[in-house]
Amino acid sequence: MSNVIVHPDAASAAAAVAASVAQVIRDARRQDRKAVLGLATGLTPLPFYRELVRLHREQGLSFADVITFNLDEYEGLAGSHPQSYRRYMDEHLFSQVDIPASATHVPDGTAADPEQACRDIEDAIRRAGGVDLQILGIGRTGHIGFNEPPSLRESRTRRVVLDETTRRDNSVFFGNIESVPRAALTMGIATILDARRIELLAFGRGKAEIVRRARQEKPGPDCPATWLQDHGACTFHLDPESASGSAI
Ligand code: F6R
């Protein structure tokens, strides 16, 4: 069963998770190796990235020895597209800290051979020594990354078709649903569960029901976030609204 912390608000949750990241970076440096972070995009982690940038600027937290892997990318969007997750990461984190561009990995939504691109991501994670800390959000379909229902526990990085609920939710970024891509590349459930630690962020009443399901339903493909119950070091960081769906 995953742990849960209900924070007073989203900013406090973001600060707590950013502090975990800082600790992982410092621990890796002490062990003379690079820290490997798994990163998410979307509305939820924005205060978390703001806090990481603040820690870099005000407390000298260096990302020079950090390797990052992002969970997912829309199919068909080049990194230069304003709604691509590569662009999101460049804007909210990578351009604001001292991480080398070559240490950042976001799936290539325009890869000529998506299957090979997915295999390359799995290989690159393995070569980096695995993910120390994976940051997650959660979609209202129960997706983590873009693992829409049904997603198997054994799934690896692959091309997926996006659920219509997800396309509707993400249309806030695109202006209209027609512009939201129908498919994406995502790390798989097994890829995510391989991370040594997982910290999931979920805020607002709109996430209360899916958080309840993720924590209380029996693990299964119909609510992919339930697979997190199989992980020994996974923490849900909630605000009072997202925690309101269950007696946590
Ligand atoms: C994004 C990702 C998704 C989002 C989820 C929630 O990289 O993997 O699982 O975390 O769709 O999105 P927001 O935070 O916009 O509600």
Short mmCIF file of C-alpha atoms and ligand atoms in Angstrom, two decimals:
data_model
loop_
_atom_site.label_atom_id
_atom_site.label_comp_id
_atom_site.label_asym_id
_atom_site.label_seq_id
_atom_site.Cartn_x
_atom_site.Cartn_y
_atom_site.Cartn_z
CA MET A 1 0.00 0.00 0.00
CA SER A 2 1.32 3.45 -0.86
CA ASN A 3 1.79 6.14 1.80
CA VAL A 4 -0.25 9.30 1.75
CA ILE A 5 0.47 12.79 3.04
CA VAL A 6 -2.28 15.40 3.06
CA HIS A 7 -0.60 18.82 2.89
CA PRO A 8 -2.31 22.11 3.80
CA ASP A 9 -2.18 23.19 0.14
CA ALA A 10 -0.58 22.47 -3.25
CA ALA A 11 2.36 24.80 -2.59
CA SER A 12 3.32 22.90 0.57
CA ALA A 13 3.05 19.58 -1.26
CA ALA A 14 5.21 20.90 -4.10
CA ALA A 15 7.80 22.15 -1.60
CA ALA A 16 7.92 18.75 0.14
CA VAL A 17 8.46 16.88 -3.13
CA ALA A 18 11.08 19.41 -4.30
CA ALA A 19 12.88 18.85 -0.99
CA SER A 20 12.88 15.08 -1.71
CA VAL A 21 14.42 15.77 -5.11
CA ALA A 22 17.11 17.95 -3.53
CA GLN A 23 17.90 15.15 -1.09
CA VAL A 24 18.16 12.58 -3.90
CA ILE A 25 20.54 14.88 -5.81
CA ARG A 26 22.72 15.45 -2.74
CA ASP A 27 22.75 11.74 -1.78
CA ALA A 28 23.85 10.78 -5.30
CA ARG A 29 26.61 13.40 -5.22
CA ARG A 30 27.88 12.00 -1.92
CA GLN A 31 27.97 8.57 -3.54
CA ASP A 32 29.86 10.09 -6.48
CA ARG A 33 27.22 9.23 -9.05
CA LYS A 34 24.53 11.03 -11.00
CA ALA A 35 20.97 11.33 -9.67
CA VAL A 36 18.33 9.97 -12.05
CA LEU A 37 14.93 11.68 -11.95
CA GLY A 38 11.72 10.64 -13.69
CA LEU A 39 9.60 13.70 -14.46
CA ALA A 40 5.97 14.50 -15.27
CA THR A 41 4.26 17.41 -17.01
CA GLY A 42 0.75 18.91 -16.87
CA LEU A 43 -0.82 21.50 -14.59
CA THR A 44 -0.16 19.69 -11.31
CA PRO A 45 3.67 19.81 -11.18
CA LEU A 46 3.96 23.51 -12.07
CA PRO A 47 4.43 24.67 -8.43
CA PHE A 48 6.93 21.82 -7.96
CA TYR A 49 9.06 23.07 -10.88
CA ARG A 50 8.83 26.65 -9.58
CA GLU A 51 10.16 25.41 -6.25
CA LEU A 52 13.04 23.47 -7.88
CA VAL A 53 14.04 26.62 -9.79
CA ARG A 54 13.89 28.60 -6.53
CA LEU A 55 16.11 26.03 -4.78
CA HIS A 56 18.58 26.31 -7.66
CA ARG A 57 18.65 30.12 -7.59
CA GLU A 58 18.47 30.76 -3.87
CA GLN A 59 20.11 27.70 -2.34
CA GLY A 60 22.56 26.67 -5.05
CA LEU A 61 20.93 23.31 -5.78
CA SER A 62 22.87 22.15 -8.84
CA PHE A 63 21.46 19.95 -11.59
CA ALA A 64 24.85 19.57 -13.29
CA ASP A 65 25.02 15.89 -12.29
CA VAL A 66 21.37 15.00 -12.82
CA ILE A 67 19.90 12.84 -15.58
CA THR A 68 16.18 13.18 -16.32
CA PHE A 69 13.64 10.99 -18.11
CA ASN A 70 10.19 12.34 -18.85
CA LEU A 71 7.21 10.03 -18.75
CA ASP A 72 5.61 10.87 -22.05
CA GLU A 73 5.16 12.94 -25.20
CA TYR A 74 2.34 13.49 -27.67
CA GLU A 75 2.67 11.64 -30.96
CA GLY A 76 3.33 13.96 -33.85
CA LEU A 77 4.49 16.97 -31.85
CA ALA A 78 8.06 18.12 -32.46
CA GLY A 79 9.98 19.45 -29.46
CA SER A 80 9.52 22.97 -30.83
CA HIS A 81 5.69 22.70 -30.74
CA PRO A 82 4.31 24.99 -28.00
CA GLN A 83 2.24 22.17 -26.48
CA SER A 84 4.95 19.50 -26.64
CA TYR A 85 6.17 18.16 -23.35
CA ARG A 86 9.78 18.84 -24.45
CA ARG A 87 8.88 22.51 -24.75
CA TYR A 88 7.09 22.44 -21.37
CA MET A 89 10.18 20.98 -19.70
CA ASP A 90 12.55 23.43 -21.40
CA GLU A 91 10.37 26.32 -20.30
CA HIS A 92 9.58 25.31 -16.71
CA LEU A 93 12.81 23.61 -15.67
CA PHE A 94 15.64 22.86 -18.07
CA SER A 95 16.29 26.43 -19.28
CA GLN A 96 16.18 27.73 -15.70
CA VAL A 97 18.73 25.40 -14.07
CA ASP A 98 22.25 24.16 -14.89
CA ILE A 99 21.29 20.77 -16.35
CA PRO A 100 23.15 19.84 -19.56
CA ALA A 101 20.72 19.42 -22.48
CA SER A 102 22.29 16.02 -23.24
CA ALA A 103 21.20 14.74 -19.78
CA THR A 104 17.51 15.43 -20.44
CA HIS A 105 15.33 12.80 -22.12
CA VAL A 106 11.79 13.39 -23.36
CA PRO A 107 10.32 10.82 -25.78
CA ASP A 108 10.47 11.98 -29.41
CA GLY A 109 6.89 12.35 -30.61
CA THR A 110 8.09 12.53 -34.22
CA ALA A 111 10.33 9.44 -34.19
CA ALA A 112 10.24 7.69 -37.59
CA ASP A 113 10.32 4.35 -35.77
CA PRO A 114 8.34 4.80 -32.51
CA GLU A 115 8.90 1.21 -31.37
CA GLN A 116 12.66 1.62 -31.63
CA ALA A 117 12.43 5.02 -29.89
CA CYS A 118 10.58 3.31 -27.01
CA ARG A 119 13.17 0.54 -26.77
CA ASP A 120 15.92 3.19 -26.78
CA ILE A 121 14.28 4.90 -23.77
CA GLU A 122 14.20 1.65 -21.81
CA ASP A 123 17.88 1.06 -22.67
CA ALA A 124 18.86 4.61 -21.71
CA ILE A 125 17.13 4.30 -18.32
CA ARG A 126 18.92 1.01 -17.70
CA ARG A 127 22.30 2.45 -18.74
CA ALA A 128 21.73 5.38 -16.35
CA GLY A 129 21.31 2.87 -13.51
CA GLY A 130 17.53 3.16 -13.14
CA VAL A 131 15.34 5.98 -11.85
CA ASP A 132 16.03 7.09 -8.26
CA LEU A 133 12.87 9.14 -7.88
CA GLN A 134 9.86 9.21 -10.21
CA ILE A 135 7.45 12.16 -10.04
CA LEU A 136 3.88 11.40 -11.14
CA GLY A 137 0.58 13.16 -11.63
CA ILE A 138 -2.67 11.24 -12.16
CA GLY A 139 -5.29 11.62 -14.87
CA ARG A 140 -9.03 11.34 -14.21
CA THR A 141 -9.04 8.06 -16.16
CA GLY A 142 -6.57 6.63 -13.64
CA HIS A 143 -3.64 7.03 -16.02
CA ILE A 144 -0.09 7.54 -14.78
CA GLY A 145 2.18 8.70 -17.55
CA PHE A 146 -0.21 8.15 -20.45
CA ASN A 147 -1.00 4.56 -19.42
CA GLU A 148 -4.72 4.72 -20.10
CA PRO A 149 -7.05 1.94 -19.03
CA PRO A 150 -6.58 -0.88 -19.75
CA SER A 151 -2.82 -0.96 -19.01
CA LEU A 152 -1.07 -4.08 -17.87
CA ARG A 153 1.32 -4.30 -14.93
CA GLU A 154 3.98 -5.63 -17.33
CA SER A 155 3.63 -2.81 -19.89
CA ARG A 156 6.82 -1.08 -21.04
CA THR A 157 7.49 2.15 -22.93
CA ARG A 158 5.18 2.17 -25.95
CA ARG A 159 2.75 4.01 -28.21
CA VAL A 160 -0.72 4.44 -26.67
CA VAL A 161 -4.05 5.84 -27.84
CA LEU A 162 -5.32 8.62 -25.57
CA ASP A 163 -8.68 8.33 -23.84
CA GLU A 164 -11.27 10.92 -24.90
CA THR A 165 -11.53 12.11 -21.26
CA THR A 166 -7.80 12.81 -21.31
CA ARG A 167 -8.03 14.63 -24.65
CA ARG A 168 -10.87 16.75 -23.26
CA ASP A 169 -8.97 17.51 -20.02
CA ASN A 170 -5.81 18.42 -21.92
CA SER A 171 -7.64 20.60 -24.44
CA VAL A 172 -7.15 23.50 -21.98
CA PHE A 173 -3.58 23.63 -23.26
CA PHE A 174 -4.50 23.39 -26.94
CA GLY A 175 -7.54 25.69 -27.03
CA ASN A 176 -9.79 22.98 -28.52
CA ILE A 177 -10.10 19.21 -28.43
CA GLU A 178 -9.54 18.72 -32.19
CA SER A 179 -5.95 19.94 -31.82
CA VAL A 180 -5.11 17.44 -29.06
CA PRO A 181 -3.14 14.51 -30.52
CA ARG A 182 -4.88 11.13 -30.45
CA ALA A 183 -1.82 9.14 -29.41
CA ALA A 184 1.34 9.44 -27.35
CA LEU A 185 4.51 7.64 -26.34
CA THR A 186 4.65 6.76 -22.65
CA MET A 187 6.80 4.89 -20.20
CA GLY A 188 4.95 1.70 -19.22
CA ILE A 189 3.61 0.65 -15.84
CA ALA A 190 6.52 -1.74 -15.28
CA THR A 191 8.95 1.02 -16.29
CA ILE A 192 7.40 3.36 -13.71
CA LEU A 193 7.33 0.69 -10.98
CA ASP A 194 11.06 0.02 -11.53
CA ALA A 195 11.83 3.45 -9.99
CA ARG A 196 13.36 3.14 -6.55
CA ARG A 197 10.95 5.77 -5.15
CA ILE A 198 7.74 7.32 -6.47
CA GLU A 199 6.10 10.59 -5.39
CA LEU A 200 2.67 11.28 -6.87
CA LEU A 201 1.09 14.74 -6.75
CA ALA A 202 -2.68 15.29 -7.04
CA PHE A 203 -4.53 18.49 -6.25
CA GLY A 204 -8.12 19.70 -6.31
CA ARG A 205 -11.57 18.20 -5.94
CA GLY A 206 -11.50 17.00 -9.55
CA LYS A 207 -8.90 14.38 -8.56
CA ALA A 208 -10.63 13.18 -5.37
CA GLU A 209 -12.54 10.27 -6.92
CA ILE A 210 -9.63 8.90 -8.96
CA VAL A 211 -7.29 9.18 -5.96
CA ARG A 212 -9.85 7.22 -3.94
CA ARG A 213 -10.02 4.52 -6.63
CA ALA A 214 -6.22 4.38 -7.04
CA ARG A 215 -5.81 3.73 -3.33
CA GLN A 216 -8.82 1.55 -2.57
CA GLU A 217 -9.57 -0.58 -5.64
CA LYS A 218 -7.87 -3.91 -6.16
CA PRO A 219 -4.87 -3.39 -8.49
CA GLY A 220 -5.88 -3.98 -12.09
CA PRO A 221 -5.65 -2.65 -15.65
CA ASP A 222 -8.93 -0.68 -15.49
CA CYS A 223 -7.45 1.91 -13.13
CA PRO A 224 -3.73 1.83 -13.98
CA ALA A 225 -2.74 3.95 -10.95
CA THR A 226 -3.86 1.06 -8.71
CA TRP A 227 -0.65 -0.74 -9.78
CA LEU A 228 1.20 1.75 -7.54
CA GLN A 229 -0.11 -0.28 -4.58
CA ASP A 230 2.51 -2.88 -5.64
CA HIS A 231 5.38 -0.43 -5.04
CA GLY A 232 7.08 -0.46 -1.67
CA ALA A 233 8.14 3.20 -1.67
CA CYS A 234 5.34 5.25 -3.21
CA THR A 235 3.84 8.34 -1.57
CA PHE A 236 0.72 10.25 -2.64
CA HIS A 237 1.06 13.99 -1.89
CA LEU A 238 -2.44 15.45 -1.71
CA ASP A 239 -4.15 18.70 -0.79
CA PRO A 240 -7.31 18.60 1.36
CA GLU A 241 -9.53 18.68 -1.78
CA SER A 242 -7.92 15.73 -3.58
CA ALA A 243 -7.91 13.80 -0.29
CA SER A 244 -11.62 14.39 0.25
CA GLY A 245 -12.81 11.30 -1.65
CA SER A 246 -11.82 8.79 0.98
CA ALA A 247 -11.05 8.28 4.61
CA ILE A 248 -7.28 8.50 4.19
C1 F6R B 1 2.08 14.07 -17.75
C2 F6R B 1 1.48 12.81 -17.37
C3 F6R B 1 0.05 12.71 -16.98
C4 F6R B 1 -0.44 13.82 -16.06
C5 F6R B 1 -1.94 13.70 -15.80
C6 F6R B 1 -2.46 14.81 -14.92
O1 F6R B 1 3.45 13.90 -18.06
O2 F6R B 1 2.14 11.85 -17.38
O3 F6R B 1 -0.16 11.47 -16.35
O4 F6R B 1 0.28 13.77 -14.86
O5 F6R B 1 -2.62 13.72 -17.02
O6 F6R B 1 -2.38 16.01 -15.60
P1 F6R B 1 -2.68 17.38 -14.86
O7 F6R B 1 -1.57 17.59 -13.89
O8 F6R B 1 -2.64 18.43 -15.96
O9 F6R B 1 -4.01 17.23 -14.19
#
